[in-house]
């Protein structure tokens, strides 16, 4: 099967010597059972479970002209009660197979416009349908396909083009606003000049020499959080972030742009994103040098 189930559970030493009430639940039976199991020494600090890697291929047909978007969706739910963990009581558990089916049904009914909007639809559905769910999360990864072109764009054939992978993580707690985080990964870039690294700390631990001229090759990871998803243009924002990174890395085609350090280039790209994408309130970039 292309999908897998996942459980996330964290335990910590209890602050209570008696064990009763230390589990953080209103169910006294759960607390007493947990105390008996652990001698009152441990409690659950966090937990969640869900379905990983649910594959979606959304095909839009406009006559003979077809458009595709491919996604991989993962879900996670946190329940009010801990009885499934402590007692093995599954009465409140929404099966991971049901979570998978929900993803398929929502995609079939509503389509998938963007990873962010579909993820928000999924988490809202789980909170609305199941009162025992206190938090829902959804991660959506989009596979990059582009239309095959010879002399003209092909009607229904596509080429996998992994320039960068787009992803979104959407989470919502009951009675709280939805949180939408987007990102890109695997954006691998290289330039053969207009890069240097000099005048850094030189001491007994240093073996690296100053490099006034060097090759700059790196893999970019970026993530950002939206301040208001109602007004956000998610597709445009993602493309703007990617273009801003490439612009501040490469510069004009004929002369390029000088980079005195990875840190400086990173900062310039972050500033450019925040200036161009009004909906973003946090942005983080990680540059892995090769």
PDB file of C-alpha atoms in Angstrom:
ATOM      1  CA  UNK A   1       0.000   0.000   0.000  1.00  0.00           C
ATOM      2  CA  UNK A   2       1.278   3.533  -0.734  1.00  0.00           C
ATOM      3  CA  UNK A   3       0.211   4.906   2.647  1.00  0.00           C
ATOM      4  CA  UNK A   4       1.304   4.218   6.215  1.00  0.00           C
ATOM      5  CA  UNK A   5      -0.109   4.928   9.663  1.00  0.00           C
ATOM      6  CA  UNK A   6       1.802   6.966  12.216  1.00  0.00           C
ATOM      7  CA  UNK A   7       1.579   7.455  15.964  1.00  0.00           C
ATOM      8  CA  UNK A   8       3.286  10.171  17.974  1.00  0.00           C
ATOM      9  CA  UNK A   9       3.454   9.883  21.752  1.00  0.00           C
ATOM     10  CA  UNK A  10       5.623  11.545  24.382  1.00  0.00           C
ATOM     11  CA  UNK A  11       5.879  10.531  28.020  1.00  0.00           C
ATOM     12  CA  UNK A  12       7.549  12.254  30.953  1.00  0.00           C
ATOM     13  CA  UNK A  13       8.044  11.619  34.675  1.00  0.00           C
ATOM     14  CA  UNK A  14       4.981  12.512  36.697  1.00  0.00           C
ATOM     15  CA  UNK A  15       5.000  15.391  39.167  1.00  0.00           C
ATOM     16  CA  UNK A  16       2.587  13.499  41.377  1.00  0.00           C
ATOM     17  CA  UNK A  17       3.651  10.673  43.654  1.00  0.00           C
ATOM     18  CA  UNK A  18       0.122   9.255  43.862  1.00  0.00           C
ATOM     19  CA  UNK A  19      -0.395   9.128  40.100  1.00  0.00           C
ATOM     20  CA  UNK A  20      -4.101  10.054  40.309  1.00  0.00           C
ATOM     21  CA  UNK A  21      -4.887  13.104  38.205  1.00  0.00           C
ATOM     22  CA  UNK A  22      -1.351  13.321  36.805  1.00  0.00           C
ATOM     23  CA  UNK A  23      -2.410  12.183  33.357  1.00  0.00           C
ATOM     24  CA  UNK A  24      -4.119  15.473  32.599  1.00  0.00           C
ATOM     25  CA  UNK A  25      -7.552  13.925  31.866  1.00  0.00           C
ATOM     26  CA  UNK A  26     -10.975  14.070  33.482  1.00  0.00           C
ATOM     27  CA  UNK A  27     -11.309  10.309  33.337  1.00  0.00           C
ATOM     28  CA  UNK A  28     -10.367   9.022  36.799  1.00  0.00           C
ATOM     29  CA  UNK A  29     -10.252   5.454  35.528  1.00  0.00           C
ATOM     30  CA  UNK A  30      -7.579   6.435  33.015  1.00  0.00           C
ATOM     31  CA  UNK A  31      -5.544   8.149  35.702  1.00  0.00           C
ATOM     32  CA  UNK A  32      -5.767   5.207  38.079  1.00  0.00           C
ATOM     33  CA  UNK A  33      -4.900   2.699  35.369  1.00  0.00           C
ATOM     34  CA  UNK A  34      -1.931   4.765  34.242  1.00  0.00           C
ATOM     35  CA  UNK A  35      -0.760   5.037  37.817  1.00  0.00           C
ATOM     36  CA  UNK A  36      -1.019   1.283  38.204  1.00  0.00           C
ATOM     37  CA  UNK A  37       0.859   0.689  34.956  1.00  0.00           C
ATOM     38  CA  UNK A  38       3.691   3.086  35.755  1.00  0.00           C
ATOM     39  CA  UNK A  39       3.673   3.193  39.528  1.00  0.00           C
ATOM     40  CA  UNK A  40       2.577   6.814  39.254  1.00  0.00           C
ATOM     41  CA  UNK A  41       5.932   7.715  37.734  1.00  0.00           C
ATOM     42  CA  UNK A  42       4.921   8.727  34.205  1.00  0.00           C
ATOM     43  CA  UNK A  43       2.333  10.754  32.340  1.00  0.00           C
ATOM     44  CA  UNK A  44       1.546  11.486  28.700  1.00  0.00           C
ATOM     45  CA  UNK A  45       2.811  14.918  27.744  1.00  0.00           C
ATOM     46  CA  UNK A  46       1.625  14.892  24.133  1.00  0.00           C
ATOM     47  CA  UNK A  47       0.178  12.494  21.625  1.00  0.00           C
ATOM     48  CA  UNK A  48      -1.278  12.228  18.143  1.00  0.00           C
ATOM     49  CA  UNK A  49      -1.850   9.709  15.378  1.00  0.00           C
ATOM     50  CA  UNK A  50      -2.727   9.732  11.716  1.00  0.00           C
ATOM     51  CA  UNK A  51      -2.202   8.558   8.159  1.00  0.00           C
ATOM     52  CA  UNK A  52       0.934   9.303   6.129  1.00  0.00           C
ATOM     53  CA  UNK A  53       1.514   9.544   2.389  1.00  0.00           C
ATOM     54  CA  UNK A  54      -1.990   9.495   0.926  1.00  0.00           C
ATOM     55  CA  UNK A  55      -1.476   9.982  -2.821  1.00  0.00           C
ATOM     56  CA  UNK A  56      -3.702  12.297  -4.848  1.00  0.00           C
ATOM     57  CA  UNK A  57      -3.631  13.024  -8.567  1.00  0.00           C
ATOM     58  CA  UNK A  58      -6.085  15.769  -9.493  1.00  0.00           C
ATOM     59  CA  UNK A  59      -6.854  15.955 -13.220  1.00  0.00           C
ATOM     60  CA  UNK A  60      -8.817  18.861 -14.664  1.00  0.00           C
ATOM     61  CA  UNK A  61     -10.137  18.186 -18.174  1.00  0.00           C
ATOM     62  CA  UNK A  62     -11.093  21.088 -20.390  1.00  0.00           C
ATOM     63  CA  UNK A  63     -11.992  19.182 -23.532  1.00  0.00           C
ATOM     64  CA  UNK A  64      -8.773  17.660 -24.868  1.00  0.00           C
ATOM     65  CA  UNK A  65      -6.630  20.008 -22.751  1.00  0.00           C
ATOM     66  CA  UNK A  66      -5.780  18.456 -19.388  1.00  0.00           C
ATOM     67  CA  UNK A  67      -4.126  19.967 -16.303  1.00  0.00           C
ATOM     68  CA  UNK A  68      -2.715  17.915 -13.421  1.00  0.00           C
ATOM     69  CA  UNK A  69      -1.571  18.469  -9.856  1.00  0.00           C
ATOM     70  CA  UNK A  70      -0.161  15.622  -7.757  1.00  0.00           C
ATOM     71  CA  UNK A  71      -0.093  15.674  -3.968  1.00  0.00           C
ATOM     72  CA  UNK A  72       0.931  13.569  -1.004  1.00  0.00           C
ATOM     73  CA  UNK A  73      -1.243  14.183   2.057  1.00  0.00           C
ATOM     74  CA  UNK A  74      -0.623  13.252   5.697  1.00  0.00           C
ATOM     75  CA  UNK A  75      -3.065  13.748   8.563  1.00  0.00           C
ATOM     76  CA  UNK A  76      -2.778  13.758  12.336  1.00  0.00           C
ATOM     77  CA  UNK A  77      -5.430  13.964  15.064  1.00  0.00           C
ATOM     78  CA  UNK A  78      -5.183  14.626  18.781  1.00  0.00           C
ATOM     79  CA  UNK A  79      -8.094  13.428  20.906  1.00  0.00           C
ATOM     80  CA  UNK A  80      -9.537  14.826  24.126  1.00  0.00           C
ATOM     81  CA  UNK A  81      -9.092  11.562  25.985  1.00  0.00           C
ATOM     82  CA  UNK A  82      -6.037   9.360  26.424  1.00  0.00           C
ATOM     83  CA  UNK A  83      -8.054   6.165  26.900  1.00  0.00           C
ATOM     84  CA  UNK A  84      -6.787   4.652  23.642  1.00  0.00           C
ATOM     85  CA  UNK A  85      -3.226   4.866  24.968  1.00  0.00           C
ATOM     86  CA  UNK A  86      -3.768   4.080  28.635  1.00  0.00           C
ATOM     87  CA  UNK A  87      -6.671   1.630  28.530  1.00  0.00           C
ATOM     88  CA  UNK A  88      -6.655   0.364  24.964  1.00  0.00           C
ATOM     89  CA  UNK A  89     -10.208   1.737  24.620  1.00  0.00           C
ATOM     90  CA  UNK A  90     -10.792   2.727  20.983  1.00  0.00           C
ATOM     91  CA  UNK A  91     -14.323   4.173  21.264  1.00  0.00           C
ATOM     92  CA  UNK A  92     -13.157   7.705  20.357  1.00  0.00           C
ATOM     93  CA  UNK A  93     -10.503   6.729  17.815  1.00  0.00           C
ATOM     94  CA  UNK A  94     -11.087   7.862  14.236  1.00  0.00           C
ATOM     95  CA  UNK A  95      -9.285   5.088  12.356  1.00  0.00           C
ATOM     96  CA  UNK A  96      -6.342   6.096  10.194  1.00  0.00           C
ATOM     97  CA  UNK A  97      -8.004   4.267   7.311  1.00  0.00           C
ATOM     98  CA  UNK A  98     -11.023   6.545   7.783  1.00  0.00           C
ATOM     99  CA  UNK A  99      -8.688   9.538   7.687  1.00  0.00           C
ATOM    100  CA  UNK A 100      -7.324   8.288   4.359  1.00  0.00           C
ATOM    101  CA  UNK A 101     -10.840   7.857   2.980  1.00  0.00           C
ATOM    102  CA  UNK A 102     -11.730  11.368   4.156  1.00  0.00           C
ATOM    103  CA  UNK A 103      -8.837  12.819   2.158  1.00  0.00           C
ATOM    104  CA  UNK A 104     -10.032  11.039  -0.985  1.00  0.00           C
ATOM    105  CA  UNK A 105     -13.669  12.045  -0.528  1.00  0.00           C
ATOM    106  CA  UNK A 106     -12.895  15.704   0.170  1.00  0.00           C
ATOM    107  CA  UNK A 107     -10.595  15.836  -2.861  1.00  0.00           C
ATOM    108  CA  UNK A 108     -13.264  14.270  -5.065  1.00  0.00           C
ATOM    109  CA  UNK A 109     -16.005  16.584  -3.779  1.00  0.00           C
ATOM    110  CA  UNK A 110     -14.111  19.887  -3.620  1.00  0.00           C
ATOM    111  CA  UNK A 111     -11.020  19.397  -5.785  1.00  0.00           C
ATOM    112  CA  UNK A 112      -7.574  20.606  -4.740  1.00  0.00           C
ATOM    113  CA  UNK A 113      -6.983  24.230  -5.642  1.00  0.00           C
ATOM    114  CA  UNK A 114      -3.853  24.728  -3.515  1.00  0.00           C
ATOM    115  CA  UNK A 115      -2.093  22.640  -0.826  1.00  0.00           C
ATOM    116  CA  UNK A 116      -2.925  25.294   1.771  1.00  0.00           C
ATOM    117  CA  UNK A 117      -6.641  25.501   1.031  1.00  0.00           C
ATOM    118  CA  UNK A 118      -7.055  21.742   0.834  1.00  0.00           C
ATOM    119  CA  UNK A 119      -5.185  21.251   4.116  1.00  0.00           C
ATOM    120  CA  UNK A 120      -7.447  23.819   5.794  1.00  0.00           C
ATOM    121  CA  UNK A 121     -10.485  21.983   4.425  1.00  0.00           C
ATOM    122  CA  UNK A 122      -9.228  18.686   5.864  1.00  0.00           C
ATOM    123  CA  UNK A 123      -8.510  19.956   9.389  1.00  0.00           C
ATOM    124  CA  UNK A 124     -11.812  21.847   9.513  1.00  0.00           C
ATOM    125  CA  UNK A 125     -13.660  18.686   8.502  1.00  0.00           C
ATOM    126  CA  UNK A 126     -12.143  16.616  11.315  1.00  0.00           C
ATOM    127  CA  UNK A 127     -12.892  19.259  13.956  1.00  0.00           C
ATOM    128  CA  UNK A 128     -16.471  19.681  12.708  1.00  0.00           C
ATOM    129  CA  UNK A 129     -17.240  15.968  12.386  1.00  0.00           C
ATOM    130  CA  UNK A 130     -15.684  14.615  15.583  1.00  0.00           C
ATOM    131  CA  UNK A 131     -16.185  16.429  18.899  1.00  0.00           C
ATOM    132  CA  UNK A 132     -13.485  14.293  20.523  1.00  0.00           C
ATOM    133  CA  UNK A 133     -10.805  15.787  18.239  1.00  0.00           C
ATOM    134  CA  UNK A 134      -9.113  18.753  19.935  1.00  0.00           C
ATOM    135  CA  UNK A 135      -6.461  19.378  17.282  1.00  0.00           C
ATOM    136  CA  UNK A 136      -6.097  18.399  13.631  1.00  0.00           C
ATOM    137  CA  UNK A 137      -3.051  18.697  11.400  1.00  0.00           C
ATOM    138  CA  UNK A 138      -2.539  18.146   7.692  1.00  0.00           C
ATOM    139  CA  UNK A 139       0.662  18.206   5.647  1.00  0.00           C
ATOM    140  CA  UNK A 140       0.375  18.458   1.868  1.00  0.00           C
ATOM    141  CA  UNK A 141       3.368  18.000  -0.439  1.00  0.00           C
ATOM    142  CA  UNK A 142       2.997  18.862  -4.117  1.00  0.00           C
ATOM    143  CA  UNK A 143       5.004  17.031  -6.761  1.00  0.00           C
ATOM    144  CA  UNK A 144       6.307  19.403  -9.453  1.00  0.00           C
ATOM    145  CA  UNK A 145       5.013  18.523 -12.918  1.00  0.00           C
ATOM    146  CA  UNK A 146       5.251  20.771 -15.973  1.00  0.00           C
ATOM    147  CA  UNK A 147       3.604  20.411 -19.338  1.00  0.00           C
ATOM    148  CA  UNK A 148       5.678  18.629 -21.985  1.00  0.00           C
ATOM    149  CA  UNK A 149       6.583  20.933 -24.853  1.00  0.00           C
ATOM    150  CA  UNK A 150       7.930  20.193 -28.299  1.00  0.00           C
ATOM    151  CA  UNK A 151       6.939  22.819 -30.830  1.00  0.00           C
ATOM    152  CA  UNK A 152       3.759  23.528 -28.867  1.00  0.00           C
ATOM    153  CA  UNK A 153       2.542  22.627 -25.357  1.00  0.00           C
ATOM    154  CA  UNK A 154       1.209  19.075 -25.186  1.00  0.00           C
ATOM    155  CA  UNK A 155      -2.464  18.611 -24.344  1.00  0.00           C
ATOM    156  CA  UNK A 156      -2.071  15.755 -21.879  1.00  0.00           C
ATOM    157  CA  UNK A 157       1.610  14.801 -21.390  1.00  0.00           C
ATOM    158  CA  UNK A 158       3.775  16.085 -18.542  1.00  0.00           C
ATOM    159  CA  UNK A 159       7.391  16.058 -17.359  1.00  0.00           C
ATOM    160  CA  UNK A 160       8.436  15.689 -13.726  1.00  0.00           C
ATOM    161  CA  UNK A 161      10.476  18.806 -12.977  1.00  0.00           C
ATOM    162  CA  UNK A 162      11.882  18.756  -9.436  1.00  0.00           C
ATOM    163  CA  UNK A 163      13.293  22.287  -9.304  1.00  0.00           C
ATOM    164  CA  UNK A 164      11.820  22.635  -5.812  1.00  0.00           C
ATOM    165  CA  UNK A 165       9.210  20.787  -3.786  1.00  0.00           C
ATOM    166  CA  UNK A 166       6.252  22.756  -2.485  1.00  0.00           C
ATOM    167  CA  UNK A 167       4.690  21.837   0.852  1.00  0.00           C
ATOM    168  CA  UNK A 168       2.168  23.182   3.332  1.00  0.00           C
ATOM    169  CA  UNK A 169       1.431  22.320   6.961  1.00  0.00           C
ATOM    170  CA  UNK A 170      -1.965  23.309   8.300  1.00  0.00           C
ATOM    171  CA  UNK A 171      -3.018  22.919  11.928  1.00  0.00           C
ATOM    172  CA  UNK A 172      -5.987  23.991  13.996  1.00  0.00           C
ATOM    173  CA  UNK A 173      -6.965  23.576  17.632  1.00  0.00           C
ATOM    174  CA  UNK A 174     -10.611  23.603  18.592  1.00  0.00           C
ATOM    175  CA  UNK A 175     -11.940  27.154  19.098  1.00  0.00           C
ATOM    176  CA  UNK A 176      -8.726  28.632  17.682  1.00  0.00           C
ATOM    177  CA  UNK A 177      -7.754  30.052  14.308  1.00  0.00           C
ATOM    178  CA  UNK A 178      -6.197  27.876  11.645  1.00  0.00           C
ATOM    179  CA  UNK A 179      -2.403  28.153  11.274  1.00  0.00           C
ATOM    180  CA  UNK A 180      -1.033  27.884   7.738  1.00  0.00           C
ATOM    181  CA  UNK A 181       2.667  27.297   7.165  1.00  0.00           C
ATOM    182  CA  UNK A 182       4.063  26.947   3.650  1.00  0.00           C
ATOM    183  CA  UNK A 183       7.487  26.135   2.348  1.00  0.00           C
ATOM    184  CA  UNK A 184       9.784  24.911  -0.365  1.00  0.00           C
ATOM    185  CA  UNK A 185      12.584  22.378  -0.192  1.00  0.00           C
ATOM    186  CA  UNK A 186      15.274  20.972  -2.434  1.00  0.00           C
ATOM    187  CA  UNK A 187      15.937  24.181  -4.394  1.00  0.00           C
ATOM    188  CA  UNK A 188      19.495  23.407  -5.519  1.00  0.00           C
ATOM    189  CA  UNK A 189      21.446  26.328  -6.993  1.00  0.00           C
ATOM    190  CA  UNK A 190      25.046  27.043  -8.028  1.00  0.00           C
ATOM    191  CA  UNK A 191      27.028  29.985  -9.348  1.00  0.00           C
ATOM    192  CA  UNK A 192      30.663  29.873 -10.424  1.00  0.00           C
ATOM    193  CA  UNK A 193      31.695  33.402  -9.432  1.00  0.00           C
ATOM    194  CA  UNK A 194      30.538  36.539  -7.585  1.00  0.00           C
ATOM    195  CA  UNK A 195      30.930  34.791  -4.230  1.00  0.00           C
ATOM    196  CA  UNK A 196      33.498  35.181  -1.459  1.00  0.00           C
ATOM    197  CA  UNK A 197      34.107  34.439   2.222  1.00  0.00           C
ATOM    198  CA  UNK A 198      36.877  36.430   3.905  1.00  0.00           C
ATOM    199  CA  UNK A 199      37.826  38.130   7.197  1.00  0.00           C
ATOM    200  CA  UNK A 200      36.197  35.534   9.441  1.00  0.00           C
ATOM    201  CA  UNK A 201      37.639  34.376  12.776  1.00  0.00           C
ATOM    202  CA  UNK A 202      41.124  32.896  12.457  1.00  0.00           C
ATOM    203  CA  UNK A 203      42.448  31.036  15.499  1.00  0.00           C
ATOM    204  CA  UNK A 204      43.990  27.723  16.506  1.00  0.00           C
ATOM    205  CA  UNK A 205      40.819  25.874  15.433  1.00  0.00           C
ATOM    206  CA  UNK A 206      40.719  27.341  11.911  1.00  0.00           C
ATOM    207  CA  UNK A 207      41.939  25.480   8.841  1.00  0.00           C
ATOM    208  CA  UNK A 208      39.761  27.292   6.295  1.00  0.00           C
ATOM    209  CA  UNK A 209      41.527  29.973   4.264  1.00  0.00           C
ATOM    210  CA  UNK A 210      40.035  33.228   3.016  1.00  0.00           C
ATOM    211  CA  UNK A 211      38.319  32.807  -0.351  1.00  0.00           C
ATOM    212  CA  UNK A 212      37.971  36.029  -2.326  1.00  0.00           C
ATOM    213  CA  UNK A 213      36.628  34.061  -5.293  1.00  0.00           C
ATOM    214  CA  UNK A 214      34.722  30.817  -4.876  1.00  0.00           C
ATOM    215  CA  UNK A 215      31.941  28.636  -6.233  1.00  0.00           C
ATOM    216  CA  UNK A 216      28.686  29.062  -4.327  1.00  0.00           C
ATOM    217  CA  UNK A 217      26.556  25.902  -4.366  1.00  0.00           C
ATOM    218  CA  UNK A 218      23.722  25.294  -1.951  1.00  0.00           C
ATOM    219  CA  UNK A 219      20.337  23.703  -1.338  1.00  0.00           C
ATOM    220  CA  UNK A 220      17.678  26.111  -0.110  1.00  0.00           C
ATOM    221  CA  UNK A 221      14.912  25.286   2.357  1.00  0.00           C
ATOM    222  CA  UNK A 222      12.355  27.976   3.187  1.00  0.00           C
ATOM    223  CA  UNK A 223       9.218  28.200   5.279  1.00  0.00           C
ATOM    224  CA  UNK A 224       6.800  30.978   6.152  1.00  0.00           C
ATOM    225  CA  UNK A 225       3.555  31.488   8.071  1.00  0.00           C
ATOM    226  CA  UNK A 226       0.562  33.388   6.724  1.00  0.00           C
ATOM    227  CA  UNK A 227      -0.924  36.164   8.810  1.00  0.00           C
ATOM    228  CA  UNK A 228      -4.321  35.956   7.103  1.00  0.00           C
ATOM    229  CA  UNK A 229      -5.246  32.996   4.939  1.00  0.00           C
ATOM    230  CA  UNK A 230      -8.513  34.599   3.791  1.00  0.00           C
ATOM    231  CA  UNK A 231      -6.697  37.197   1.694  1.00  0.00           C
ATOM    232  CA  UNK A 232      -3.677  35.109   0.724  1.00  0.00           C
ATOM    233  CA  UNK A 233      -2.930  34.147  -2.870  1.00  0.00           C
ATOM    234  CA  UNK A 234      -1.067  30.942  -2.058  1.00  0.00           C
ATOM    235  CA  UNK A 235       0.093  30.031  -5.564  1.00  0.00           C
ATOM    236  CA  UNK A 236       1.379  33.525  -6.250  1.00  0.00           C
ATOM    237  CA  UNK A 237       3.034  33.781  -2.830  1.00  0.00           C
ATOM    238  CA  UNK A 238       4.936  30.521  -3.331  1.00  0.00           C
ATOM    239  CA  UNK A 239       6.200  31.579  -6.759  1.00  0.00           C
ATOM    240  CA  UNK A 240       7.151  35.012  -5.403  1.00  0.00           C
ATOM    241  CA  UNK A 241       9.210  33.472  -2.605  1.00  0.00           C
ATOM    242  CA  UNK A 242      11.018  31.151  -5.015  1.00  0.00           C
ATOM    243  CA  UNK A 243      11.700  33.969  -7.480  1.00  0.00           C
ATOM    244  CA  UNK A 244      12.965  36.260  -4.698  1.00  0.00           C
ATOM    245  CA  UNK A 245      15.426  33.615  -3.532  1.00  0.00           C
ATOM    246  CA  UNK A 246      16.731  33.041  -7.053  1.00  0.00           C
ATOM    247  CA  UNK A 247      16.972  36.776  -7.746  1.00  0.00           C
ATOM    248  CA  UNK A 248      19.015  37.520  -4.630  1.00  0.00           C
ATOM    249  CA  UNK A 249      21.208  34.483  -5.248  1.00  0.00           C
ATOM    250  CA  UNK A 250      21.887  35.009  -8.961  1.00  0.00           C
ATOM    251  CA  UNK A 251      21.312  38.699  -9.724  1.00  0.00           C
ATOM    252  CA  UNK A 252      21.078  40.147 -13.270  1.00  0.00           C
ATOM    253  CA  UNK A 253      21.871  37.623 -16.042  1.00  0.00           C
ATOM    254  CA  UNK A 254      24.841  39.544 -17.446  1.00  0.00           C
ATOM    255  CA  UNK A 255      26.696  40.555 -14.273  1.00  0.00           C
ATOM    256  CA  UNK A 256      25.159  38.600 -11.406  1.00  0.00           C
ATOM    257  CA  UNK A 257      25.177  39.780  -7.785  1.00  0.00           C
ATOM    258  CA  UNK A 258      28.026  39.677  -5.271  1.00  0.00           C
ATOM    259  CA  UNK A 259      27.658  37.468  -2.203  1.00  0.00           C
ATOM    260  CA  UNK A 260      30.123  38.127   0.661  1.00  0.00           C
ATOM    261  CA  UNK A 261      28.593  35.283   2.705  1.00  0.00           C
ATOM    262  CA  UNK A 262      25.709  32.856   2.843  1.00  0.00           C
ATOM    263  CA  UNK A 263      24.310  34.878   5.746  1.00  0.00           C
ATOM    264  CA  UNK A 264      24.161  38.093   3.712  1.00  0.00           C
ATOM    265  CA  UNK A 265      22.488  36.450   0.726  1.00  0.00           C
ATOM    266  CA  UNK A 266      19.988  34.771   3.037  1.00  0.00           C
ATOM    267  CA  UNK A 267      19.122  38.112   4.668  1.00  0.00           C
ATOM    268  CA  UNK A 268      18.651  39.868   1.330  1.00  0.00           C
ATOM    269  CA  UNK A 269      16.289  37.130   0.151  1.00  0.00           C
ATOM    270  CA  UNK A 270      14.261  37.281   3.377  1.00  0.00           C
ATOM    271  CA  UNK A 271      13.879  41.061   3.090  1.00  0.00           C
ATOM    272  CA  UNK A 272      12.739  40.740  -0.510  1.00  0.00           C
ATOM    273  CA  UNK A 273      10.088  38.171   0.429  1.00  0.00           C
ATOM    274  CA  UNK A 274       8.696  40.250   3.287  1.00  0.00           C
ATOM    275  CA  UNK A 275       8.489  43.313   1.044  1.00  0.00           C
ATOM    276  CA  UNK A 276       6.671  41.490  -1.765  1.00  0.00           C
ATOM    277  CA  UNK A 277       4.334  39.125   0.105  1.00  0.00           C
ATOM    278  CA  UNK A 278       2.141  41.113   2.482  1.00  0.00           C
ATOM    279  CA  UNK A 279       0.415  38.028   3.925  1.00  0.00           C
ATOM    280  CA  UNK A 280       3.636  36.562   5.365  1.00  0.00           C
ATOM    281  CA  UNK A 281       4.561  37.377   8.954  1.00  0.00           C
ATOM    282  CA  UNK A 282       7.381  34.909   9.602  1.00  0.00           C
ATOM    283  CA  UNK A 283       9.962  33.510   7.246  1.00  0.00           C
ATOM    284  CA  UNK A 284      12.879  31.141   7.823  1.00  0.00           C
ATOM    285  CA  UNK A 285      15.504  30.104   5.300  1.00  0.00           C
ATOM    286  CA  UNK A 286      18.050  27.349   5.715  1.00  0.00           C
ATOM    287  CA  UNK A 287      20.945  27.257   3.263  1.00  0.00           C
ATOM    288  CA  UNK A 288      22.958  24.046   3.169  1.00  0.00           C
ATOM    289  CA  UNK A 289      26.346  24.574   1.578  1.00  0.00           C
ATOM    290  CA  UNK A 290      27.623  21.846  -0.712  1.00  0.00           C
TER     291      UNK A 290
END
